[in-house]
Amino acid sequence: MEKNVKKATHDRAYNYFADPKYCPNRKRYEALKKYLGPEQWSAEKVSQVFGYAIHTIYMMAYEFRNEIADNRNDEGPDPFFISNSHGRKKLSLDEELKNLIIECRKKSLSVIDIKSILDSKEIKISQRTITNILNEAGFTRLSRRDKVQRASATSELKGNVVIEAPKCSMLKFDKEKEQFKFTSQQAGILQFLPILKHYEIDSAIADSLYPSTSVISKNSAILSFLALKLSNIERYSHDDAWCMDRALGLFAGLNVLPKAAWFSSYSSSITRNMNIDFMKKLNCIWSSKGLLSDTVNLDFTAIPYLGDDDHLENNWSGKRSKALASLQAVLAQDPDGGILCYGDTTIKHDNQNQVIVEFLDFYSNDKKINKNLKYLIFDSKFTTYTHLGELDKKGIKFITIQRRGKNLVNKINEIPKEQWKKISIEKANHKRRYVTASECFCDLLGYKSTDNIRQIRQIFLKDTGRIKPSIIITNDFDTSIEFIVRKYSNRWLVEKEISEQIHFFHLNRNSSGIVVKVDFDLTLSILAHNIYRLMAKEFDGFSHCEAQTIYNKFIDNTGQIVINEESVNVYLNKKRHLPIILDSLIGLSRYNFSLFDNKILAIMASSTT
């Protein structure tokens, strides 16, 4: 069969030359070849073979001789055959386009400026072609110019049109327009507004002591800070990514967010009392919604200062594994819901032992907060044995770590093997790990309980991943050893929350060129963290996820915002987890927002990806 295919191909090639089907040009070529070529056929014979009239043959020969005579040096095109030229085909440009390019160069415009002008006129042409046209017209390269000369050259052609960035102002809705729409890279942040409304956080902001400005209201000012916290903006000074985003402005009830310097100016008027008052109002909300349990975990964190003026105390930074100049802050966390309920950056070495007392004053002075606090869990550096006695007198159970001394380690090593027992600790992923524990009772110097008893409960732990054993002390004598150890193991979760504050909410970015008061920044970081926890609760199966995961999967999304007379419709682009958003937030879409002139916010799916 393969031989038959080869033979058929051979026959077609042979017939192409042996019995050609002449096209007009090929027929003319063959006729002139026989008449004028080496064979020198007569006109009559050529006429008979090719079907031409005799006078037609004479006319074709006459025209061909004249054509050859005009091309004496063989420089012109071949009369019958086309020769392929090397390289690209020359672009055929009309004279009008060339004249426009030349006129632009006469006004001292560079090739890049000329191309931008042609692009604005929807004329597609490369910079190389523009350069070739200018070279053919005899223009040389422009001499080096400064910014003023370049600006004057371009402004002359554009008619001195200057595009100014819009100034920040409160959002106003034009009732004459049926609808207004725009696209934003940060459209996903508008999903937080139903959360703020549902938990009455917007009311807490309105009732706070924070100031307003002549242009921006109190709510819009705080929401402007919150918009940057929730959208994972690393530094306030990096405003190229957010200063013109309409969705971030819409989140705060503004046309666009204020410029970066405004944030520093606003925070300079914030005092510690304003932050405490705001955190108390938020705690009333968490308490009324049942988000606070009977236990609070406390831990320190260091916020490094990276400036030249080293005027701060040295504190240990776990992130950098060394002591460095920093602000020492404390965070209080509810272990069950992950809500952060307190923060303070005014801690010094000489007053860090008072942190427990200050927290209890903050927690117990407000009558609106449910008084269900029973357990305080903290590190050994938080307070003294004397203050532990004060906690016992107030009816507060504490669980903390006792510092290891040489004598105490020797005492632990002397405990008989039969007095140790294995207990299980449930981790965050509901898996279990086992540690070895033993307990005893002893007296502490300086500690006096309610009945002036100095005795305390000691629990020794081994197989915790550390070389030396850990010692837990508590005034809870009634519950089991397993309960105490599990309670204290949950304290490690607050360290995870601190890490999240540093990584996602950029708590340690206080070396930015835009200076924001650190205590105010911490207060808003706490609020942003809690909002993410509340958002995670709405998504089934994601309540344990960190803020970074929630942001990547649900919040980081582009969309189109359409504002009409009745509602603000947010069309989020298609994303894998978008159906979960639509199912989870449908119950929170009934609110009217005063920021939007009492319009309803609707979260919907877009038809694009």
Coordinates of C-alpha atoms in Angstrom, one line a residue:
M1 CA 0.0 0.0 0.0
E2 CA 2.9 2.3 0.8
K3 CA 4.3 1.7 -2.7
N4 CA 1.0 2.7 -4.3
V5 CA 1.0 6.0 -2.4
K6 CA 4.5 6.8 -3.6
K7 CA 3.6 6.0 -7.2
A8 CA 0.5 8.3 -7.1
T9 CA 2.6 11.1 -5.7
H10 CA 5.2 10.5 -8.5
D11 CA 2.5 10.7 -11.2
R12 CA 1.0 13.9 -9.9
A13 CA 4.5 15.6 -9.9
Y14 CA 5.1 14.3 -13.5
N15 CA 1.7 15.5 -14.8
Y16 CA 2.3 18.9 -13.3
F17 CA 5.1 19.5 -15.8
A18 CA 4.1 17.1 -18.6
D19 CA 0.5 18.1 -19.0
P20 CA 0.1 21.4 -17.2
K21 CA -3.2 23.2 -16.5
Y22 CA -2.2 26.6 -17.5
C23 CA -3.2 29.7 -15.5
P24 CA -3.1 32.9 -17.6
N25 CA 0.3 34.0 -16.3
R26 CA 1.9 30.6 -16.7
K27 CA 0.4 30.2 -20.2
R28 CA 1.9 33.6 -21.2
Y29 CA 5.3 32.6 -19.8
E30 CA 5.3 29.2 -21.7
A31 CA 4.2 30.9 -25.0
L32 CA 6.9 33.6 -24.8
K33 CA 9.5 31.0 -23.9
K34 CA 8.8 29.0 -27.1
Y35 CA 8.6 32.1 -29.3
L36 CA 11.5 34.1 -27.9
G37 CA 13.6 31.4 -26.2
P38 CA 16.2 29.0 -27.6
E39 CA 13.6 26.9 -29.6
Q40 CA 12.5 30.0 -31.7
W41 CA 9.0 28.7 -32.6
S42 CA 7.1 30.6 -35.2
A43 CA 4.1 32.7 -34.3
E44 CA 1.8 30.3 -36.2
K45 CA 3.0 27.2 -34.2
V46 CA 2.8 29.0 -30.9
S47 CA -0.7 30.1 -31.9
Q48 CA -1.8 26.5 -32.6
V49 CA -0.3 25.1 -29.4
F50 CA -1.4 27.7 -26.9
G51 CA -4.6 29.0 -28.6
Y52 CA -3.5 32.7 -29.0
A53 CA -4.2 34.8 -32.0
I54 CA -1.1 35.6 -34.0
H55 CA -1.4 39.4 -33.5
T56 CA -1.7 38.7 -29.7
I57 CA 1.6 36.8 -29.8
Y58 CA 3.2 39.8 -31.5
M59 CA 1.8 42.2 -28.9
M60 CA 3.0 40.1 -25.9
A61 CA 6.5 39.9 -27.4
Y62 CA 6.6 43.7 -28.0
E63 CA 5.5 44.4 -24.4
F64 CA 7.9 41.9 -22.9
R65 CA 10.9 43.4 -24.8
N66 CA 10.0 46.9 -23.6
E67 CA 9.7 45.6 -20.0
I68 CA 13.1 43.9 -20.2
A69 CA 14.6 47.1 -21.7
D70 CA 13.5 49.1 -18.7
N71 CA 15.2 46.7 -16.3
R72 CA 18.7 46.7 -17.9
N73 CA 20.7 46.2 -14.7
D74 CA 18.5 43.4 -13.4
E75 CA 17.6 45.5 -10.3
G76 CA 13.9 45.6 -10.8
P77 CA 11.3 42.9 -10.1
D78 CA 11.1 39.8 -12.2
P79 CA 8.3 39.9 -14.8
F80 CA 7.0 36.5 -13.9
F81 CA 8.5 35.3 -10.6
I82 CA 8.4 36.8 -7.2
S83 CA 11.6 36.7 -5.1
N84 CA 11.1 36.5 -1.3
S85 CA 13.0 39.3 0.5
H86 CA 14.8 38.6 3.7
G87 CA 13.7 40.1 7.1
R88 CA 10.3 41.6 8.0
K89 CA 7.9 43.1 5.6
K90 CA 8.0 46.9 5.5
L91 CA 5.1 48.4 7.3
S92 CA 2.9 50.4 4.9
L93 CA 2.2 53.7 6.7
D94 CA 0.1 56.5 5.3
E95 CA 1.6 59.9 5.0
E96 CA -0.9 61.4 7.5
L97 CA 0.5 59.1 10.3
K98 CA 4.1 60.0 9.3
N99 CA 3.3 63.7 9.4
L100 CA 1.7 63.3 12.9
I101 CA 4.9 61.6 14.2
I102 CA 7.1 64.3 12.6
E103 CA 4.9 67.1 14.1
C104 CA 5.2 65.6 17.6
R105 CA 9.0 65.4 17.3
K106 CA 9.1 69.1 16.2
K107 CA 7.5 69.9 19.6
S108 CA 10.5 68.1 21.3
L109 CA 8.5 65.0 22.3
S110 CA 10.4 61.8 22.9
V111 CA 9.6 58.5 21.2
I112 CA 7.9 57.3 24.4
D113 CA 5.8 60.4 24.6
I114 CA 4.8 60.0 20.9
K115 CA 3.8 56.4 21.4
S116 CA 1.6 57.3 24.4
I117 CA -0.1 59.9 22.3
L118 CA -0.7 57.4 19.4
D119 CA -2.0 54.8 21.9
S120 CA -4.5 57.3 23.2
K121 CA -5.7 57.7 19.6
E122 CA -5.9 53.9 19.3
I123 CA -3.1 53.8 16.7
K124 CA -1.1 50.6 17.3
I125 CA 2.6 51.2 16.4
S126 CA 5.8 50.1 18.0
Q127 CA 8.5 52.4 19.3
R128 CA 11.0 50.9 16.8
T129 CA 8.8 52.0 13.9
I130 CA 8.5 55.5 15.3
T131 CA 12.3 55.6 15.6
N132 CA 12.7 54.5 12.0
I133 CA 10.3 57.1 10.7
L134 CA 12.2 59.8 12.6
N135 CA 15.5 58.6 11.3
E136 CA 14.3 58.6 7.7
A137 CA 13.0 62.1 8.2
G138 CA 16.5 63.2 9.3
F139 CA 15.8 63.7 13.1
T140 CA 18.6 62.9 15.6
R141 CA 18.2 61.8 19.2
L142 CA 16.9 64.4 21.7
S143 CA 19.5 65.8 24.1
R144 CA 19.1 65.0 27.8
R145 CA 16.4 67.1 29.4
D146 CA 15.4 67.6 33.0
K147 CA 11.9 67.1 34.5
V148 CA 10.8 70.6 33.9
Q149 CA 11.7 70.6 30.2
R150 CA 10.0 67.2 29.7
A151 CA 6.8 68.4 31.6
S152 CA 6.6 71.6 29.5
A153 CA 6.9 69.7 26.3
T154 CA 4.1 67.2 27.2
S155 CA 1.9 69.9 28.7
E156 CA 2.0 71.9 25.5
L157 CA 0.7 69.1 23.5
K158 CA -2.0 68.0 26.1
G159 CA -3.2 71.6 26.5
N160 CA -1.9 72.0 30.1
V161 CA -4.4 69.5 31.5
V162 CA -3.4 68.5 35.1
I163 CA -5.1 65.5 36.6
E164 CA -5.4 66.0 40.4
A165 CA -6.0 63.2 42.9
P166 CA -9.4 63.5 44.6
K167 CA -9.5 64.9 48.1
C168 CA -10.9 62.8 50.9
S169 CA -14.5 63.7 51.8
M170 CA -17.6 62.2 53.3
L171 CA -19.5 60.1 50.8
K172 CA -22.4 61.8 49.1
F173 CA -24.9 60.0 46.9
D174 CA -26.2 61.8 43.8
K175 CA -30.0 61.0 43.8
E176 CA -30.3 62.2 40.2
K177 CA -28.2 59.4 38.9
E178 CA -30.0 56.1 38.6
Q179 CA -26.9 54.1 39.4
F180 CA -23.1 54.5 39.8
K181 CA -20.6 51.7 39.4
F182 CA -16.9 51.1 39.7
T183 CA -14.4 48.3 40.0
S184 CA -12.1 47.8 42.9
Q185 CA -9.2 45.4 43.8
Q186 CA -10.3 45.5 47.5
A187 CA -14.0 44.8 47.0
G188 CA -13.9 41.8 49.4
I189 CA -13.4 44.1 52.5
L190 CA -17.0 45.2 52.3
Q191 CA -18.0 41.8 53.6
F192 CA -17.0 42.9 57.1
L193 CA -19.7 45.6 57.2
P194 CA -22.5 43.2 58.1
I195 CA -20.3 41.8 60.9
L196 CA -19.8 45.3 62.3
K197 CA -23.5 46.0 62.2
H198 CA -24.6 42.7 63.6
Y199 CA -22.3 42.9 66.6
E200 CA -23.0 46.7 67.0
I201 CA -19.4 47.6 66.7
D202 CA -20.3 50.7 64.7
S203 CA -22.4 51.8 67.7
A204 CA -19.4 51.3 70.0
I205 CA -17.3 53.4 67.7
A206 CA -19.9 56.2 67.7
D207 CA -20.2 56.2 71.5
S208 CA -16.4 56.2 72.0
L209 CA -14.3 59.1 73.1
Y210 CA -12.3 59.2 69.9
P211 CA -12.3 62.6 68.2
S212 CA -13.7 63.6 64.8
T213 CA -12.3 66.2 62.3
S214 CA -13.8 69.1 60.4
V215 CA -14.1 66.8 57.3
I216 CA -14.2 63.2 58.6
S217 CA -16.6 61.9 61.2
K218 CA -15.6 59.8 64.1
N219 CA -16.9 56.6 62.6
S220 CA -15.2 57.2 59.3
A221 CA -11.9 58.0 61.0
I222 CA -11.8 54.8 63.0
L223 CA -13.1 52.8 60.0
S224 CA -10.3 54.3 57.8
F225 CA -7.7 52.8 60.2
L226 CA -9.7 49.5 60.4
A227 CA -9.9 49.3 56.6
L228 CA -6.1 49.1 56.4
K229 CA -5.8 46.6 59.2
L230 CA -8.4 44.3 57.7
S231 CA -6.9 44.5 54.2
N232 CA -3.4 43.4 55.3
I233 CA -1.7 46.7 54.4
E234 CA 1.9 46.4 55.7
R235 CA 2.7 50.0 56.3
Y236 CA 0.6 53.2 56.4
S237 CA 3.3 54.9 54.3
H238 CA 2.8 52.4 51.4
D239 CA -0.2 54.3 50.1
D240 CA 0.3 53.6 46.4
A241 CA -1.7 50.4 46.8
W242 CA -4.7 51.8 48.6
C243 CA -5.0 55.6 48.5
M244 CA -7.2 55.7 45.4
D245 CA -9.2 52.5 46.0
R246 CA -12.9 53.4 46.0
A247 CA -14.0 50.2 48.0
L248 CA -11.7 51.0 50.9
G249 CA -13.2 54.5 50.9
L250 CA -16.7 53.1 50.7
F251 CA -16.0 50.9 53.7
A252 CA -15.3 54.0 55.8
G253 CA -18.1 56.1 54.2
L254 CA -15.7 58.2 52.2
N255 CA -15.0 58.7 48.6
V256 CA -11.4 57.6 49.1
L257 CA -9.3 57.0 52.2
P258 CA -7.3 60.0 53.6
K259 CA -3.7 60.5 52.6
A260 CA -1.0 58.7 54.6
A261 CA 0.1 61.7 56.7
W262 CA -3.5 62.1 58.0
F263 CA -3.2 58.9 59.9
S264 CA -0.2 60.1 61.9
S265 CA -1.9 63.5 62.5
Y266 CA -5.2 61.9 63.8
S267 CA -3.4 59.4 66.1
S268 CA -1.5 62.2 67.8
S269 CA -4.8 63.3 69.5
I270 CA -5.5 59.8 70.9
T271 CA -5.0 59.2 74.7
R272 CA -4.7 56.0 76.7
N273 CA -8.1 56.8 78.4
M274 CA -9.8 56.8 75.0
N275 CA -8.4 53.4 74.2
I276 CA -9.4 52.0 77.6
D277 CA -13.0 53.4 77.2
F278 CA -13.3 51.8 73.7
M279 CA -12.0 48.4 74.8
K280 CA -14.5 48.4 77.7
K281 CA -17.4 49.1 75.2
L282 CA -16.1 46.3 73.0
N283 CA -15.9 44.0 76.1
C284 CA -19.6 44.8 76.9
I285 CA -20.4 43.6 73.4
W286 CA -18.4 40.4 73.6
S287 CA -20.0 39.7 77.0
S288 CA -23.6 40.3 75.9
K289 CA -23.0 38.0 72.9
G290 CA -21.7 35.2 75.1
L291 CA -18.2 35.3 73.6
L292 CA -16.3 35.5 76.9
S293 CA -15.8 32.5 79.1
D294 CA -14.6 32.3 82.7
T295 CA -10.9 32.2 81.8
V296 CA -8.5 34.8 80.5
N297 CA -4.9 34.1 79.2
L298 CA -2.3 36.9 79.6
D299 CA 1.0 37.2 77.9
F300 CA 3.7 39.8 77.1
T301 CA 5.0 40.7 73.7
A302 CA 7.8 43.0 72.6
I303 CA 7.1 45.6 69.9
P304 CA 10.6 46.4 68.5
Y305 CA 11.7 50.0 68.0
L306 CA 14.0 50.2 65.0
G307 CA 14.8 53.9 65.0
D308 CA 18.1 55.6 65.8
D309 CA 17.0 57.2 69.1
D310 CA 17.3 54.3 71.5
H311 CA 15.3 55.6 74.5
L312 CA 13.3 52.5 75.3
E313 CA 14.0 49.6 77.6
N314 CA 15.4 46.3 76.4
N315 CA 12.8 43.5 76.3
W316 CA 13.0 39.9 75.1
S317 CA 11.7 39.4 71.6
G318 CA 10.7 35.8 70.9
K319 CA 10.5 36.5 67.2
R320 CA 14.1 37.5 67.0
S321 CA 15.3 35.4 70.0
K322 CA 17.1 38.3 71.6
A323 CA 16.6 41.3 73.8
L324 CA 16.3 44.6 72.0
A325 CA 15.0 48.1 72.5
S326 CA 11.2 47.8 72.3
L327 CA 7.8 48.6 73.8
Q328 CA 6.5 45.9 76.1
A329 CA 2.8 45.1 75.6
V330 CA 0.4 42.8 77.2
L331 CA -2.5 41.0 75.6
A332 CA -5.4 39.2 77.2
Q333 CA -7.2 36.5 75.4
D334 CA -10.3 34.3 75.9
P335 CA -9.1 30.8 75.2
D336 CA -12.5 29.4 74.0
G337 CA -13.5 31.9 71.3
G338 CA -10.0 33.4 70.7
I339 CA -11.3 37.0 71.4
L340 CA -8.7 39.4 72.6
C341 CA -10.3 41.6 75.3
Y342 CA -7.4 43.8 76.6
G343 CA -4.2 45.3 75.5
D344 CA -1.7 47.7 77.0
T345 CA 1.6 49.1 75.6
T346 CA 2.5 51.3 78.7
I347 CA 4.3 48.5 80.5
K348 CA 7.7 49.2 82.0
H349 CA 10.1 47.0 84.0
D350 CA 9.2 48.7 87.3
N351 CA 5.4 48.3 86.9
Q352 CA 5.1 45.0 85.0
N353 CA 4.2 43.3 88.3
Q354 CA 1.0 45.5 88.5
V355 CA -0.4 44.2 85.1
I356 CA -2.6 41.7 86.8
V357 CA -4.1 44.3 89.2
E358 CA -4.6 46.8 86.3
F359 CA -6.4 44.2 84.2
L360 CA -8.7 43.3 87.1
D361 CA -9.6 46.9 87.5
F362 CA -10.3 47.2 83.8
Y363 CA -12.4 44.1 83.8
S364 CA -14.4 44.5 87.0
N365 CA -15.1 48.3 87.1
D366 CA -17.6 48.2 84.3
K367 CA -21.0 46.9 85.6
K368 CA -22.2 46.0 82.1
I369 CA -19.7 43.1 81.8
N370 CA -20.8 39.8 83.3
K371 CA -18.7 39.0 86.4
N372 CA -18.0 35.4 85.4
L373 CA -14.2 35.6 85.5
K374 CA -12.8 32.7 87.5
Y375 CA -9.4 31.8 86.1
L376 CA -6.4 33.9 85.2
I377 CA -3.6 32.1 83.4
F378 CA -0.2 33.9 82.9
D379 CA 3.5 33.6 82.9
S380 CA 5.8 33.7 85.9
K381 CA 7.0 37.2 85.3
F382 CA 3.6 38.8 85.5
T383 CA 3.3 39.4 89.2
T384 CA 4.7 38.6 92.6
Y385 CA 3.6 36.1 95.2
T386 CA 2.1 39.0 97.2
H387 CA -0.2 39.9 94.3
L388 CA -1.1 36.2 94.0
G389 CA -2.5 36.4 97.5
E390 CA -4.6 39.4 96.5
L391 CA -6.1 37.4 93.6
D392 CA -7.1 34.7 96.0
K393 CA -8.8 37.2 98.3
K394 CA -10.8 38.5 95.3
G395 CA -12.0 35.0 94.5
I396 CA -9.9 34.6 91.4
K397 CA -8.3 31.3 90.7
F398 CA -4.9 31.6 89.1
I399 CA -2.7 29.2 87.2
T400 CA 0.9 30.2 86.5
I401 CA 4.4 28.9 86.1
Q402 CA 6.9 28.9 89.0
R403 CA 10.5 29.7 88.2
R404 CA 12.9 26.7 88.5
G405 CA 15.6 26.9 91.1
K406 CA 18.3 24.4 91.8
N407 CA 16.7 23.1 95.0
L408 CA 13.3 22.8 93.3
V409 CA 14.8 20.7 90.4
N410 CA 16.5 18.4 92.9
K411 CA 13.2 18.0 94.7
I412 CA 11.5 17.0 91.5
N413 CA 14.2 14.4 90.7
E414 CA 13.7 12.8 94.1
I415 CA 9.9 12.2 93.5
P416 CA 9.3 8.4 93.4
K417 CA 8.4 6.9 90.1
E418 CA 5.0 5.6 91.3
Q419 CA 3.9 9.2 92.1
W420 CA 4.1 10.2 88.4
K421 CA 1.2 9.5 86.1
K422 CA 0.4 10.1 82.4
I423 CA -2.3 12.6 81.5
S424 CA -3.5 13.6 78.0
I425 CA -3.7 17.1 76.6
E426 CA -6.0 17.9 73.7
K427 CA -4.4 20.1 71.1
A428 CA -6.1 22.6 68.7
N429 CA -6.6 20.0 66.0
H430 CA -8.4 17.7 68.6
K431 CA -5.4 15.3 68.6
R432 CA -3.9 14.3 71.9
R433 CA -0.5 14.3 73.4
Y434 CA 0.7 12.9 76.7
V435 CA 2.8 14.4 79.5
T436 CA 3.9 13.0 82.8
A437 CA 2.6 14.9 86.0
S438 CA 2.9 14.8 89.7
E439 CA 1.7 17.2 92.4
C440 CA 2.3 18.3 96.0
F441 CA 1.4 21.2 98.4
C442 CA 3.9 23.7 99.7
D443 CA 4.3 27.1 101.3
L444 CA 5.3 30.2 99.3
L445 CA 7.2 33.1 100.9
G446 CA 5.1 36.3 100.6
Y447 CA 1.9 34.5 99.6
K448 CA -1.1 34.8 101.8
S449 CA -4.5 33.5 100.8
T450 CA -7.9 34.5 102.1
D451 CA -7.5 32.6 105.4
N452 CA -3.8 33.8 105.7
I453 CA -2.7 30.3 104.6
R454 CA 0.6 30.3 102.7
Q455 CA 0.0 26.9 101.1
I456 CA -0.1 26.5 97.4
R457 CA -0.7 23.6 95.0
Q458 CA 2.4 22.6 92.9
I459 CA 2.1 20.5 89.7
F460 CA 5.3 19.1 88.1
L461 CA 5.3 18.3 84.4
K462 CA 7.8 16.2 82.4
D463 CA 7.9 15.0 78.8
T464 CA 6.7 18.4 77.6
G465 CA 9.4 18.9 75.0
R466 CA 11.7 20.7 77.4
I467 CA 14.8 19.3 79.0
K468 CA 13.9 20.5 82.5
P469 CA 10.5 19.9 84.1
S470 CA 7.9 22.7 84.3
I471 CA 6.2 23.7 87.5
I472 CA 2.6 24.9 87.6
I473 CA 1.3 26.6 90.8
T474 CA -2.3 27.3 91.5
N475 CA -4.8 28.1 94.3
D476 CA -7.3 25.7 92.8
F477 CA -7.3 22.7 95.2
D478 CA -10.7 21.2 94.1
T479 CA -10.3 20.3 90.4
S480 CA -8.3 17.4 89.0
I481 CA -4.7 17.6 87.9
E482 CA -5.8 16.9 84.3
F483 CA -8.1 19.9 84.3
I484 CA -5.4 22.3 85.6
V485 CA -2.8 21.1 83.0
R486 CA -5.3 21.4 80.2
K487 CA -6.3 24.9 81.3
Y488 CA -2.7 26.0 81.3
S489 CA -1.9 24.3 78.0
N490 CA -4.5 26.6 76.4
R491 CA -2.3 29.6 77.3
W492 CA 0.0 28.6 74.5
L493 CA -2.8 29.7 72.2
V494 CA -2.3 33.3 73.2
E495 CA 1.2 33.1 71.9
K496 CA -0.2 32.1 68.6
E497 CA -2.5 35.1 68.7
I498 CA 0.5 37.4 69.4
S499 CA 2.3 35.9 66.5
E500 CA -0.7 36.6 64.3
Q501 CA -0.7 40.3 65.5
I502 CA 2.9 40.6 64.5
H503 CA 2.7 38.8 61.1
F504 CA -0.8 39.7 59.7
F505 CA -1.7 42.9 61.5
H506 CA 1.9 44.2 61.3
L507 CA 2.1 45.2 64.9
N508 CA 5.9 45.5 64.8
R509 CA 5.9 47.9 61.9
N510 CA 6.3 51.0 64.1
S511 CA 9.5 52.0 62.3
S512 CA 7.4 53.3 59.4
G513 CA 7.9 56.8 58.2
I514 CA 4.2 57.5 59.1
V515 CA 4.1 57.4 62.9
V516 CA 1.0 56.2 64.6
K517 CA 0.7 55.9 68.3
V518 CA 1.5 52.3 69.2
D519 CA -1.2 51.9 72.0
F520 CA -3.8 53.1 69.5
D521 CA -2.4 50.8 66.8
L522 CA -2.6 47.9 69.3
T523 CA -6.2 48.7 70.2
L524 CA -7.2 48.7 66.5
S525 CA -5.2 45.5 65.9
I526 CA -7.1 43.8 68.7
L527 CA -10.4 45.0 67.1
A528 CA -9.4 43.8 63.7
H529 CA -8.3 40.4 65.1
N530 CA -11.7 40.0 66.8
I531 CA -13.6 40.9 63.6
Y532 CA -11.7 38.2 61.8
R533 CA -12.6 35.7 64.6
L534 CA -16.2 36.7 64.3
M535 CA -16.0 36.3 60.5
A536 CA -14.4 32.9 60.8
K537 CA -17.3 31.8 63.0
E538 CA -19.8 32.5 60.1
F539 CA -17.9 30.1 57.8
D540 CA -18.6 26.4 58.6
G541 CA -15.4 24.5 58.9
F542 CA -13.1 27.6 59.0
S543 CA -13.6 28.8 62.6
H544 CA -10.1 27.6 63.6
C545 CA -8.3 29.3 60.7
E546 CA -6.0 32.3 61.2
A547 CA -6.7 35.7 59.9
Q548 CA -4.2 35.2 57.0
T549 CA -6.1 32.2 55.8
I550 CA -9.5 33.9 56.0
Y551 CA -8.1 36.9 54.1
N552 CA -6.6 34.7 51.3
K553 CA -9.6 32.5 50.9
F554 CA -12.5 34.9 51.3
I555 CA -11.5 38.6 51.6
D556 CA -8.8 39.1 49.0
N557 CA -11.1 39.5 45.9
T558 CA -11.7 41.9 43.1
G559 CA -15.3 43.0 42.3
Q560 CA -17.6 45.6 40.9
I561 CA -19.7 47.9 43.1
V562 CA -23.0 49.1 41.8
I563 CA -24.8 51.9 43.8
N564 CA -28.4 52.6 43.0
E565 CA -31.3 54.2 44.9
E566 CA -32.0 51.4 47.2
S567 CA -28.9 49.3 47.7
V568 CA -25.1 49.0 47.4
N569 CA -24.5 45.8 45.4
V570 CA -21.1 44.2 45.6
Y571 CA -20.4 41.7 42.7
L572 CA -17.4 39.6 43.8
N573 CA -15.4 37.8 41.1
K574 CA -15.7 34.1 40.9
K575 CA -13.6 32.3 43.5
R576 CA -13.4 28.8 44.9
H577 CA -14.9 29.8 48.3
L578 CA -17.4 32.4 47.1
P579 CA -20.4 30.0 47.5
I580 CA -19.5 29.8 51.3
I581 CA -19.6 33.6 51.5
L582 CA -23.0 33.8 49.9
D583 CA -24.5 31.1 52.1
S584 CA -23.0 32.5 55.3
L585 CA -23.6 36.2 54.9
I586 CA -27.2 35.9 53.6
G587 CA -28.6 36.2 57.1
L588 CA -26.6 39.4 57.7
S589 CA -27.8 41.2 54.6
R590 CA -30.9 42.8 56.0
Y591 CA -29.2 45.9 57.6
N592 CA -29.4 49.5 56.4
F593 CA -26.1 51.3 56.7
S594 CA -26.1 55.0 57.7
L595 CA -22.7 55.3 55.9
F596 CA -24.6 54.6 52.7
D597 CA -27.5 56.9 53.2
N598 CA -29.5 54.0 54.8
K599 CA -29.1 51.8 51.7
I600 CA -28.9 48.0 52.0
L601 CA -25.6 46.2 51.3
A602 CA -25.9 43.1 49.1
I603 CA -23.1 40.7 48.5
M604 CA -23.5 38.8 45.2
A605 CA -21.5 36.8 42.7
S606 CA -20.1 38.3 39.5
S607 CA -20.2 36.6 36.1
T608 CA -16.4 37.0 35.7
T609 CA -13.4 35.4 37.3

